[in-house]
Coordinates of C-alpha atoms in Angstrom, one line a residue:
Chain A
M240 CA -19.3 -22.5 -79.2
D241 CA -22.6 -24.3 -79.7
D242 CA -24.4 -27.1 -77.9
L243 CA -23.1 -29.7 -80.5
E244 CA -19.5 -28.9 -79.7
R245 CA -20.2 -28.9 -76.0
I246 CA -22.0 -32.2 -75.9
L247 CA -20.2 -34.2 -78.5
G248 CA -16.8 -32.6 -78.0
Y249 CA -17.0 -32.1 -74.3
A250 CA -15.9 -28.5 -75.0
D251 CA -16.3 -25.5 -72.8
A252 CA -17.2 -27.9 -70.0
I253 CA -14.6 -27.8 -67.3
D254 CA -14.6 -25.4 -64.4
Q255 CA -11.7 -25.6 -62.0
S256 CA -12.3 -22.3 -60.2
A257 CA -13.0 -23.8 -56.8
P258 CA -11.0 -26.6 -55.2
I259 CA -12.5 -29.4 -53.1
T260 CA -14.0 -28.2 -49.9
K261 CA -15.5 -30.1 -47.0
V262 CA -19.1 -28.8 -46.4
A263 CA -20.3 -31.4 -43.9
D264 CA -19.3 -34.7 -42.4
E265 CA -17.8 -36.7 -45.4
L266 CA -19.5 -34.4 -47.9
F267 CA -17.3 -32.5 -50.3
V268 CA -17.9 -29.8 -52.9
M269 CA -15.8 -28.7 -55.8
S270 CA -16.4 -26.8 -59.1
C271 CA -17.0 -29.2 -62.0
W272 CA -18.7 -27.7 -65.0
T273 CA -19.4 -24.3 -66.5
P274 CA -22.9 -23.0 -66.4
Q275 CA -22.9 -23.0 -70.2
F276 CA -22.2 -26.7 -70.3
C277 CA -24.8 -27.4 -67.7
T278 CA -27.4 -25.5 -69.8
A279 CA -26.3 -27.5 -72.9
L280 CA -26.7 -30.7 -71.0
I281 CA -30.3 -29.8 -70.0
R282 CA -31.1 -28.9 -73.6
A283 CA -29.6 -32.2 -74.9
A284 CA -31.5 -34.2 -72.3
E285 CA -34.8 -32.5 -73.3
V286 CA -34.2 -33.0 -77.0
A287 CA -33.3 -36.7 -76.3
G288 CA -36.5 -37.0 -74.3
G289 CA -37.3 -40.0 -72.3
F290 CA -37.6 -38.4 -68.8
S291 CA -39.6 -41.2 -67.2
A292 CA -39.6 -43.4 -64.1
Q293 CA -39.1 -47.1 -64.5
P294 CA -42.4 -48.9 -63.7
G295 CA -42.4 -50.2 -60.1
D296 CA -39.1 -48.5 -59.2
P297 CA -39.3 -48.1 -55.4
V298 CA -37.0 -45.0 -55.6
P299 CA -38.4 -43.6 -58.9
G300 CA -36.7 -40.9 -60.8
H301 CA -37.6 -39.2 -64.0
E302 CA -34.2 -39.7 -65.4
I303 CA -32.2 -40.0 -68.6
S304 CA -28.7 -41.5 -68.8
L305 CA -25.9 -39.5 -70.6
A306 CA -25.2 -42.9 -72.4
L307 CA -28.6 -42.5 -74.1
I308 CA -27.8 -38.9 -75.1
S309 CA -24.4 -40.0 -76.4
P310 CA -22.1 -42.9 -75.4
R311 CA -19.2 -40.6 -76.4
L312 CA -20.3 -38.0 -73.9
F313 CA -20.6 -40.7 -71.2
E314 CA -17.0 -41.7 -72.0
A315 CA -15.8 -38.1 -71.9
V316 CA -17.4 -37.6 -68.5
Q317 CA -16.0 -40.9 -67.2
D318 CA -12.5 -39.9 -68.3
D319 CA -12.8 -36.4 -66.8
M320 CA -14.0 -37.7 -63.5
G321 CA -11.1 -40.1 -63.3
M322 CA -8.4 -37.6 -64.2
R323 CA -9.7 -34.4 -62.5
I324 CA -12.4 -35.1 -59.9
W325 CA -11.2 -38.4 -58.4
P326 CA -7.7 -37.2 -57.4
Q327 CA -9.3 -34.4 -55.4
L328 CA -11.5 -37.0 -53.6
Q329 CA -8.5 -39.1 -52.9
Q330 CA -7.0 -36.2 -50.9
H331 CA -9.7 -37.0 -48.4
W332 CA -10.4 -40.6 -49.1
P333 CA -6.8 -41.8 -49.9
L334 CA -7.6 -45.5 -50.3
I335 CA -10.3 -45.3 -52.9
D336 CA -9.4 -46.5 -56.5
Y337 CA -11.2 -45.4 -59.6
H338 CA -13.1 -48.0 -61.5
G339 CA -15.0 -45.8 -63.8
I340 CA -18.6 -44.7 -63.8
N341 CA -21.5 -47.1 -63.5
D342 CA -24.0 -44.5 -64.7
V343 CA -24.5 -40.8 -65.0
F344 CA -27.9 -39.4 -65.5
I345 CA -30.1 -36.3 -65.3
I346 CA -33.2 -36.2 -63.2
K347 CA -36.0 -33.7 -63.9
Y348 CA -38.3 -32.4 -61.1
E349 CA -41.4 -30.4 -61.8
K350 CA -44.9 -30.0 -60.4
G351 CA -47.1 -32.6 -61.9
G352 CA -44.1 -34.8 -62.9
Q353 CA -41.6 -36.0 -60.4
E354 CA -41.9 -33.7 -57.5
E355 CA -39.6 -35.2 -54.9
L356 CA -37.3 -38.2 -54.3
R357 CA -37.6 -40.0 -51.0
Q358 CA -34.7 -40.8 -48.7
H359 CA -32.5 -43.7 -50.0
H360 CA -28.9 -45.0 -50.4
D361 CA -27.1 -45.6 -53.7
V362 CA -25.4 -48.9 -54.6
A363 CA -22.1 -47.4 -55.7
Q364 CA -18.6 -46.7 -54.3
V365 CA -19.1 -42.9 -54.3
S366 CA -22.1 -40.9 -55.4
A367 CA -22.0 -37.3 -56.7
S368 CA -24.6 -34.7 -57.7
V369 CA -24.0 -31.8 -60.0
K370 CA -26.4 -28.9 -59.8
L371 CA -27.4 -28.1 -63.4
N372 CA -29.8 -25.1 -62.8
D373 CA -31.2 -23.0 -60.0
T374 CA -34.4 -21.6 -61.5
Y375 CA -36.7 -23.4 -59.2
E376 CA -37.8 -23.4 -55.5
G377 CA -37.8 -26.3 -53.1
A378 CA -36.3 -29.6 -54.4
L379 CA -33.3 -29.4 -52.1
L380 CA -30.9 -32.3 -52.1
D381 CA -31.2 -33.2 -48.4
F382 CA -28.8 -35.1 -46.2
P383 CA -30.6 -35.3 -42.8
R384 CA -27.8 -37.1 -40.9
Q385 CA -25.3 -34.5 -42.0
N386 CA -27.8 -31.7 -41.6
F387 CA -26.9 -30.4 -45.0
T388 CA -28.7 -29.3 -48.2
N389 CA -27.3 -28.1 -51.5
A390 CA -29.3 -24.9 -51.4
Q391 CA -26.3 -22.7 -51.3
L392 CA -24.2 -24.5 -54.0
P393 CA -23.7 -22.7 -57.3
V394 CA -24.7 -24.2 -60.7
G395 CA -22.0 -26.5 -62.0
S396 CA -20.7 -27.5 -58.6
L397 CA -20.2 -31.2 -57.7
L398 CA -21.2 -32.6 -54.4
A399 CA -19.7 -36.0 -53.5
W400 CA -20.4 -38.5 -50.7
P401 CA -19.9 -42.2 -49.8
S402 CA -22.8 -44.0 -51.4
L403 CA -23.9 -46.5 -48.7
V404 CA -24.9 -46.5 -45.0
T405 CA -23.8 -43.1 -43.8
H406 CA -25.4 -40.7 -46.3
P407 CA -29.1 -41.3 -46.9
H408 CA -30.4 -38.5 -49.0
G409 CA -33.4 -37.4 -51.0
S410 CA -35.0 -34.4 -52.7
T411 CA -37.6 -32.3 -50.9
P412 CA -40.8 -31.4 -52.8
I413 CA -40.4 -28.9 -55.6
T414 CA -42.7 -25.9 -55.2
S415 CA -42.1 -24.0 -58.4
G416 CA -40.0 -24.1 -61.6
V417 CA -38.2 -27.0 -63.1
K418 CA -35.1 -28.6 -61.5
Y419 CA -32.5 -30.5 -63.4
S420 CA -29.8 -32.3 -61.4
L421 CA -27.2 -34.8 -62.6
T422 CA -26.3 -37.9 -60.5
I423 CA -23.1 -39.9 -60.9
W424 CA -22.6 -43.4 -59.5
F425 CA -19.0 -44.3 -59.4
E426 CA -18.3 -48.0 -60.0
L427 CA -17.7 -50.3 -57.1
P428 CA -14.2 -51.8 -56.8
I429 CA -13.7 -54.8 -59.1
S430 CA -13.6 -58.0 -57.1
L431 CA -12.4 -60.4 -59.8
S432 CA -9.0 -61.9 -59.6
Chain B
M161 CA -22.6 -74.1 -90.5
N162 CA -19.2 -74.7 -89.0
N163 CA -18.6 -76.4 -85.7
R164 CA -17.7 -73.1 -83.9
Y165 CA -21.1 -71.7 -84.7
I166 CA -22.8 -74.9 -83.6
F167 CA -20.8 -74.7 -80.3
R168 CA -21.7 -71.1 -79.8
T169 CA -25.4 -71.8 -80.6
L170 CA -25.5 -74.7 -78.2
L171 CA -24.0 -72.6 -75.4
I172 CA -26.6 -69.9 -75.9
L173 CA -29.5 -72.4 -76.2
G174 CA -28.3 -74.3 -73.1
A175 CA -28.1 -71.0 -71.1
L176 CA -31.6 -70.0 -72.2
S177 CA -33.1 -73.3 -71.1
T178 CA -31.3 -72.9 -67.7
L179 CA -32.7 -69.4 -67.5
T180 CA -36.3 -70.5 -67.9
A181 CA -35.8 -73.6 -65.8
C182 CA -34.4 -71.8 -62.8
G183 CA -37.2 -70.8 -60.5
T184 CA -35.2 -68.2 -58.6
W185 CA -34.2 -66.3 -61.7
S186 CA -37.6 -66.7 -63.3
D187 CA -38.9 -64.9 -60.2
A188 CA -36.3 -62.3 -60.5
Q189 CA -37.2 -61.7 -64.1
S190 CA -40.6 -60.5 -63.1
V191 CA -39.1 -57.7 -61.0
P192 CA -39.3 -54.3 -62.6
P193 CA -36.2 -52.9 -64.2
T194 CA -35.0 -50.6 -61.6
T195 CA -35.6 -52.7 -58.5
V196 CA -33.9 -52.3 -55.1
L197 CA -31.8 -54.3 -52.7
S198 CA -33.8 -52.8 -49.9
S199 CA -36.7 -50.4 -49.8
T200 CA -34.4 -47.4 -49.5
T201 CA -31.5 -48.4 -51.7
T202 CA -31.3 -47.7 -55.4
T203 CA -29.5 -50.2 -57.6
P204 CA -29.2 -50.5 -61.4
V205 CA -31.5 -52.6 -63.5
E206 CA -31.3 -56.3 -62.7
T207 CA -33.2 -57.8 -65.6
G208 CA -32.3 -57.6 -69.3
I209 CA -29.1 -55.9 -70.2
S210 CA -28.3 -53.1 -67.8
A211 CA -25.5 -51.2 -66.1
S212 CA -24.9 -54.0 -63.7
G213 CA -21.2 -53.5 -63.4
Q214 CA -19.6 -56.9 -62.5
R215 CA -22.5 -58.2 -60.5
S216 CA -23.8 -61.7 -61.2
G217 CA -27.4 -62.4 -61.9
P218 CA -30.0 -62.3 -64.7
S219 CA -28.7 -59.1 -66.1
A220 CA -25.2 -60.5 -66.3
Q221 CA -26.6 -63.5 -68.1
A222 CA -28.5 -61.4 -70.6
S223 CA -25.2 -59.6 -71.3
Q224 CA -23.3 -62.9 -71.6
L225 CA -25.8 -64.2 -74.1
K226 CA -25.6 -61.0 -76.2
L227 CA -21.8 -61.0 -76.0
L228 CA -21.7 -64.6 -77.3
E229 CA -24.2 -63.7 -80.0
L230 CA -21.9 -60.9 -81.2
G231 CA -18.9 -63.2 -81.1
F232 CA -17.2 -62.2 -77.9
W233 CA -16.0 -65.4 -76.3
L234 CA -16.7 -66.3 -72.7
A235 CA -16.7 -69.6 -70.9
D236 CA -20.3 -70.0 -69.8
P237 CA -23.4 -67.8 -70.1
N238 CA -24.6 -68.9 -66.7
G239 CA -25.2 -65.4 -65.1
K240 CA -22.0 -65.6 -63.0
F241 CA -19.8 -62.7 -63.8
D242 CA -16.5 -64.5 -64.0
D243 CA -13.1 -63.4 -65.4
T244 CA -14.0 -64.6 -68.9
T245 CA -17.1 -62.4 -68.8
A246 CA -15.0 -59.4 -67.8
Q247 CA -12.6 -60.2 -70.6
A248 CA -15.5 -60.5 -73.1
V249 CA -16.8 -57.1 -71.9
M250 CA -13.4 -55.6 -72.3
A251 CA -13.2 -57.0 -75.9
F252 CA -16.6 -55.6 -76.7
Q253 CA -15.6 -52.2 -75.2
K254 CA -12.4 -52.1 -77.2
Y255 CA -14.2 -53.2 -80.4
F256 CA -16.7 -50.4 -80.1
Q257 CA -14.1 -47.9 -78.8
L258 CA -15.4 -47.6 -75.3
R259 CA -13.1 -47.4 -72.3
P260 CA -12.2 -51.1 -71.5
T261 CA -13.3 -51.2 -67.9
G262 CA -14.4 -54.8 -67.9
G263 CA -17.7 -53.8 -66.2
I264 CA -21.0 -53.1 -67.8
N265 CA -21.6 -49.4 -67.3
A266 CA -24.5 -47.5 -68.9
A267 CA -22.7 -46.8 -72.1
T268 CA -21.7 -50.4 -72.5
A269 CA -25.2 -51.6 -71.7
Y270 CA -26.7 -49.1 -74.2
L271 CA -24.5 -50.3 -77.1
L272 CA -24.6 -54.0 -76.1
E273 CA -28.4 -54.0 -76.1
R274 CA -28.6 -52.4 -79.5
M275 CA -25.8 -54.0 -81.5
M276 CA -27.1 -56.7 -83.9
I277 CA -24.1 -57.4 -86.2
P278 CA -21.4 -59.8 -84.9
A279 CA -17.8 -58.5 -84.7
V280 CA -15.7 -59.2 -87.7
A281 CA -11.9 -59.4 -88.4
T282 CA -10.3 -57.8 -91.4
T283 CA -9.9 -61.2 -93.1
K284 CA -12.7 -62.5 -95.2
E285 CA -11.3 -65.8 -96.2
G286 CA -9.2 -68.6 -94.8
T287 CA -8.7 -70.0 -91.3
L288 CA -6.4 -68.0 -89.1
A289 CA -5.9 -65.9 -86.0
E290 CA -5.7 -62.1 -86.3
V291 CA -3.9 -60.0 -83.7
D292 CA -4.9 -56.4 -83.8
K293 CA -2.2 -54.6 -81.8
S294 CA -4.0 -51.2 -82.0
R295 CA -7.2 -52.4 -80.4
Q296 CA -5.5 -55.2 -78.4
L297 CA -7.9 -57.8 -79.7
L298 CA -7.5 -61.4 -80.9
F299 CA -9.9 -62.6 -83.7
L300 CA -10.3 -66.3 -84.5
V301 CA -11.4 -66.8 -88.1
Q302 CA -12.6 -70.0 -89.6
D303 CA -13.3 -70.4 -93.4
G304 CA -13.5 -66.6 -93.6
I305 CA -16.0 -66.3 -90.8
T306 CA -15.0 -64.6 -87.6
T307 CA -16.0 -67.1 -84.9
Y308 CA -14.7 -65.5 -81.8
V309 CA -13.1 -62.3 -80.5
M310 CA -11.0 -62.2 -77.3
N311 CA -9.4 -59.6 -75.3
T312 CA -5.6 -59.8 -75.5
S313 CA -2.5 -58.1 -74.2
T314 CA 0.5 -57.9 -76.5
G315 CA 4.0 -56.3 -76.2
D316 CA 4.0 -52.7 -75.3
D317 CA 7.0 -51.7 -77.5
R318 CA 9.1 -50.7 -74.5
A319 CA 12.6 -51.7 -73.6
Y320 CA 13.0 -54.0 -70.7
E321 CA 15.8 -55.5 -68.5
E322 CA 14.7 -58.4 -66.3
P323 CA 16.1 -61.4 -64.6
D324 CA 16.2 -64.6 -66.7
G325 CA 13.7 -67.0 -65.2
N326 CA 15.7 -70.0 -66.3
T327 CA 19.3 -68.8 -65.6
P328 CA 19.8 -67.3 -62.1
G329 CA 22.0 -64.2 -62.0
V330 CA 21.5 -63.4 -65.7
M331 CA 19.6 -60.4 -66.9
I332 CA 17.7 -60.2 -70.2
K333 CA 17.5 -57.0 -72.2
G334 CA 15.1 -56.5 -75.0
T335 CA 12.2 -54.6 -76.4
A336 CA 8.7 -55.9 -75.8
V337 CA 7.6 -56.0 -79.5
T338 CA 4.9 -58.3 -80.9
P339 CA 6.2 -58.4 -84.5
A340 CA 3.7 -57.4 -87.3
G341 CA 3.4 -59.7 -90.2
S342 CA 2.0 -63.0 -91.4
F343 CA 3.3 -66.1 -89.5
K344 CA 2.3 -69.7 -88.8
I345 CA 2.0 -71.7 -85.6
D346 CA 5.2 -73.6 -85.8
R347 CA 5.5 -75.2 -82.4
E348 CA 3.4 -75.7 -79.3
R349 CA 3.3 -77.1 -75.8
P350 CA 0.0 -78.7 -75.0
D351 CA 0.1 -79.2 -71.3
G352 CA 0.1 -76.8 -68.4
W353 CA 2.4 -74.1 -67.4
W354 CA 5.9 -73.5 -68.7
I355 CA 8.6 -71.3 -67.3
G356 CA 9.9 -69.1 -70.0
D357 CA 12.9 -66.8 -69.7
L358 CA 10.6 -63.9 -69.0
G359 CA 7.8 -65.5 -67.0
Q360 CA 5.3 -68.3 -66.9
I361 CA 3.2 -69.1 -70.0
Y362 CA 0.3 -71.5 -70.3
R363 CA -0.1 -74.0 -73.2
P364 CA 1.7 -71.8 -75.7
K365 CA 1.4 -71.8 -79.5
Y366 CA 4.5 -70.2 -80.9
F367 CA 4.3 -68.4 -84.2
V368 CA 7.6 -66.5 -84.5
G369 CA 10.7 -67.3 -82.5
G370 CA 9.8 -67.2 -78.8
V371 CA 6.6 -65.2 -79.4
A372 CA 3.4 -67.2 -78.8
I373 CA -0.2 -67.0 -78.2
H374 CA -0.5 -68.3 -74.6
G375 CA -2.6 -68.4 -71.5
S376 CA -1.7 -65.9 -68.7
M377 CA -2.9 -65.1 -65.2
S378 CA -2.8 -61.4 -66.2
V379 CA -4.5 -60.2 -69.3
P380 CA -5.1 -56.5 -68.7
A381 CA -6.8 -54.1 -71.1
Y382 CA -3.5 -52.6 -72.3
P383 CA -0.3 -54.0 -73.8
A384 CA 1.7 -55.6 -71.0
S385 CA 3.6 -58.6 -72.4
H386 CA 7.2 -59.0 -73.5
G387 CA 5.9 -59.6 -77.0
C388 CA 3.6 -62.6 -76.7
V389 CA -0.1 -62.6 -77.2
R390 CA -1.8 -63.2 -73.9
V391 CA -5.3 -64.6 -73.4
T392 CA -6.8 -66.0 -70.2
V393 CA -6.0 -69.6 -69.1
K394 CA -9.7 -70.5 -69.8
A395 CA -9.5 -69.0 -73.3
M396 CA -6.3 -71.0 -74.0
D397 CA -8.0 -74.2 -72.8
F398 CA -10.9 -73.4 -75.1
I399 CA -8.6 -72.9 -78.0
W400 CA -6.8 -76.2 -77.3
D401 CA -9.9 -78.2 -76.5
N402 CA -11.6 -77.2 -79.7
E403 CA -8.5 -77.5 -81.9
I404 CA -8.9 -73.9 -83.1
L405 CA -5.2 -73.1 -83.8
P406 CA -3.5 -76.3 -84.9
R407 CA 0.1 -76.2 -86.0
G408 CA 0.4 -74.5 -89.4
T409 CA -2.5 -72.1 -88.8
Q410 CA -1.7 -68.6 -90.0
V411 CA -1.3 -65.8 -87.4
L412 CA -1.7 -62.3 -88.9
V413 CA -0.4 -59.5 -86.7
Y414 CA -1.0 -55.9 -87.6
G415 CA -1.6 -52.4 -86.1
E416 CA 0.5 -50.1 -83.9
I417 CA 0.7 -49.7 -80.1
N418 CA -1.0 -46.5 -79.2

């Protein structure tokens, strides 16, 4: 199994070892991807390049969308989230409907680059973060209102929360190493008749 | 240049003049790509083509203009994300084998921004309508040139048994097939809604038996009709108003329901 098969074929990706678990108020964790797939994602993102903040972005992130790496990969992730992850979230949030993914992107944190991400909300229905590596110090995904960080979560786990109002979050300063994390914004309900 | 292209070009030019004349949007255009709704709220790019979902605004208008440029019909590139825009996005997504969500996600924005070649039907000559059952798309072709592509919903090939809308107490059994082949528009009903045996249809143009291209209040991304070729009410009005499918026009139906 090589990176090409993992990225373009979405192979060796799925980890279903841990079911959904509540870790804080309206914060849920479940296994999502294998460590091998997470590593392949990092390598693909680095090869694709383009980790940069948009000029003037008030909540800047050195990020790259999976759509830029491969629209096919974006579609595979979108399908997998709808079929595998969303039903687990519906166990706790039974009235949510799946409308696909608005964006899924990798953020890179390092000293001298993007070192932190200030507290903010997302404009989405549900947000999620997948820990792609753990060879760094600092750079905790921090939810002050819920008194929770992702420090203890294993690589490949997915953390999900309601995007607006109740779950402001940010990333604390990185102190060493390079952190890669993946963010998913699940599309808001479609309002058209 | 045929009149469809002139119409499409005028639509785009009109929208561009609106874009530059509108003070609010001109101001919005100067905002950096990943701007915010508030100082602590992230939101996708709001200028240029971006993953703006189904939100209205400058990004929606940029997408509308590009969709029209590529041949995916919508009513008005005015920045308002209406149902015809959602239909055009679905048609674009189907054409390029993306999941037809009807919203502009990152993958859709990525491809929409980069595609330069308009969508084409299989036919390279003549004036006709092509119904691709596999992709659930309707192509309008004039003099060999694909002028517009629309999202459609055809029959799903499944058996049905439903009450007859015109005869109380009677059930109708059948299979929801849109027959493949080459046909011609042989009859039509120009005005308003009609109560068919299996539901309401808008301004139908029949091409084989009771199977018609018609307007519908529901045009999902998947096959859902009893055999007819559904488009939105606004799309059907556009077809009628521009005399695109007059009686005698060929309708070519091909493909398989997946």
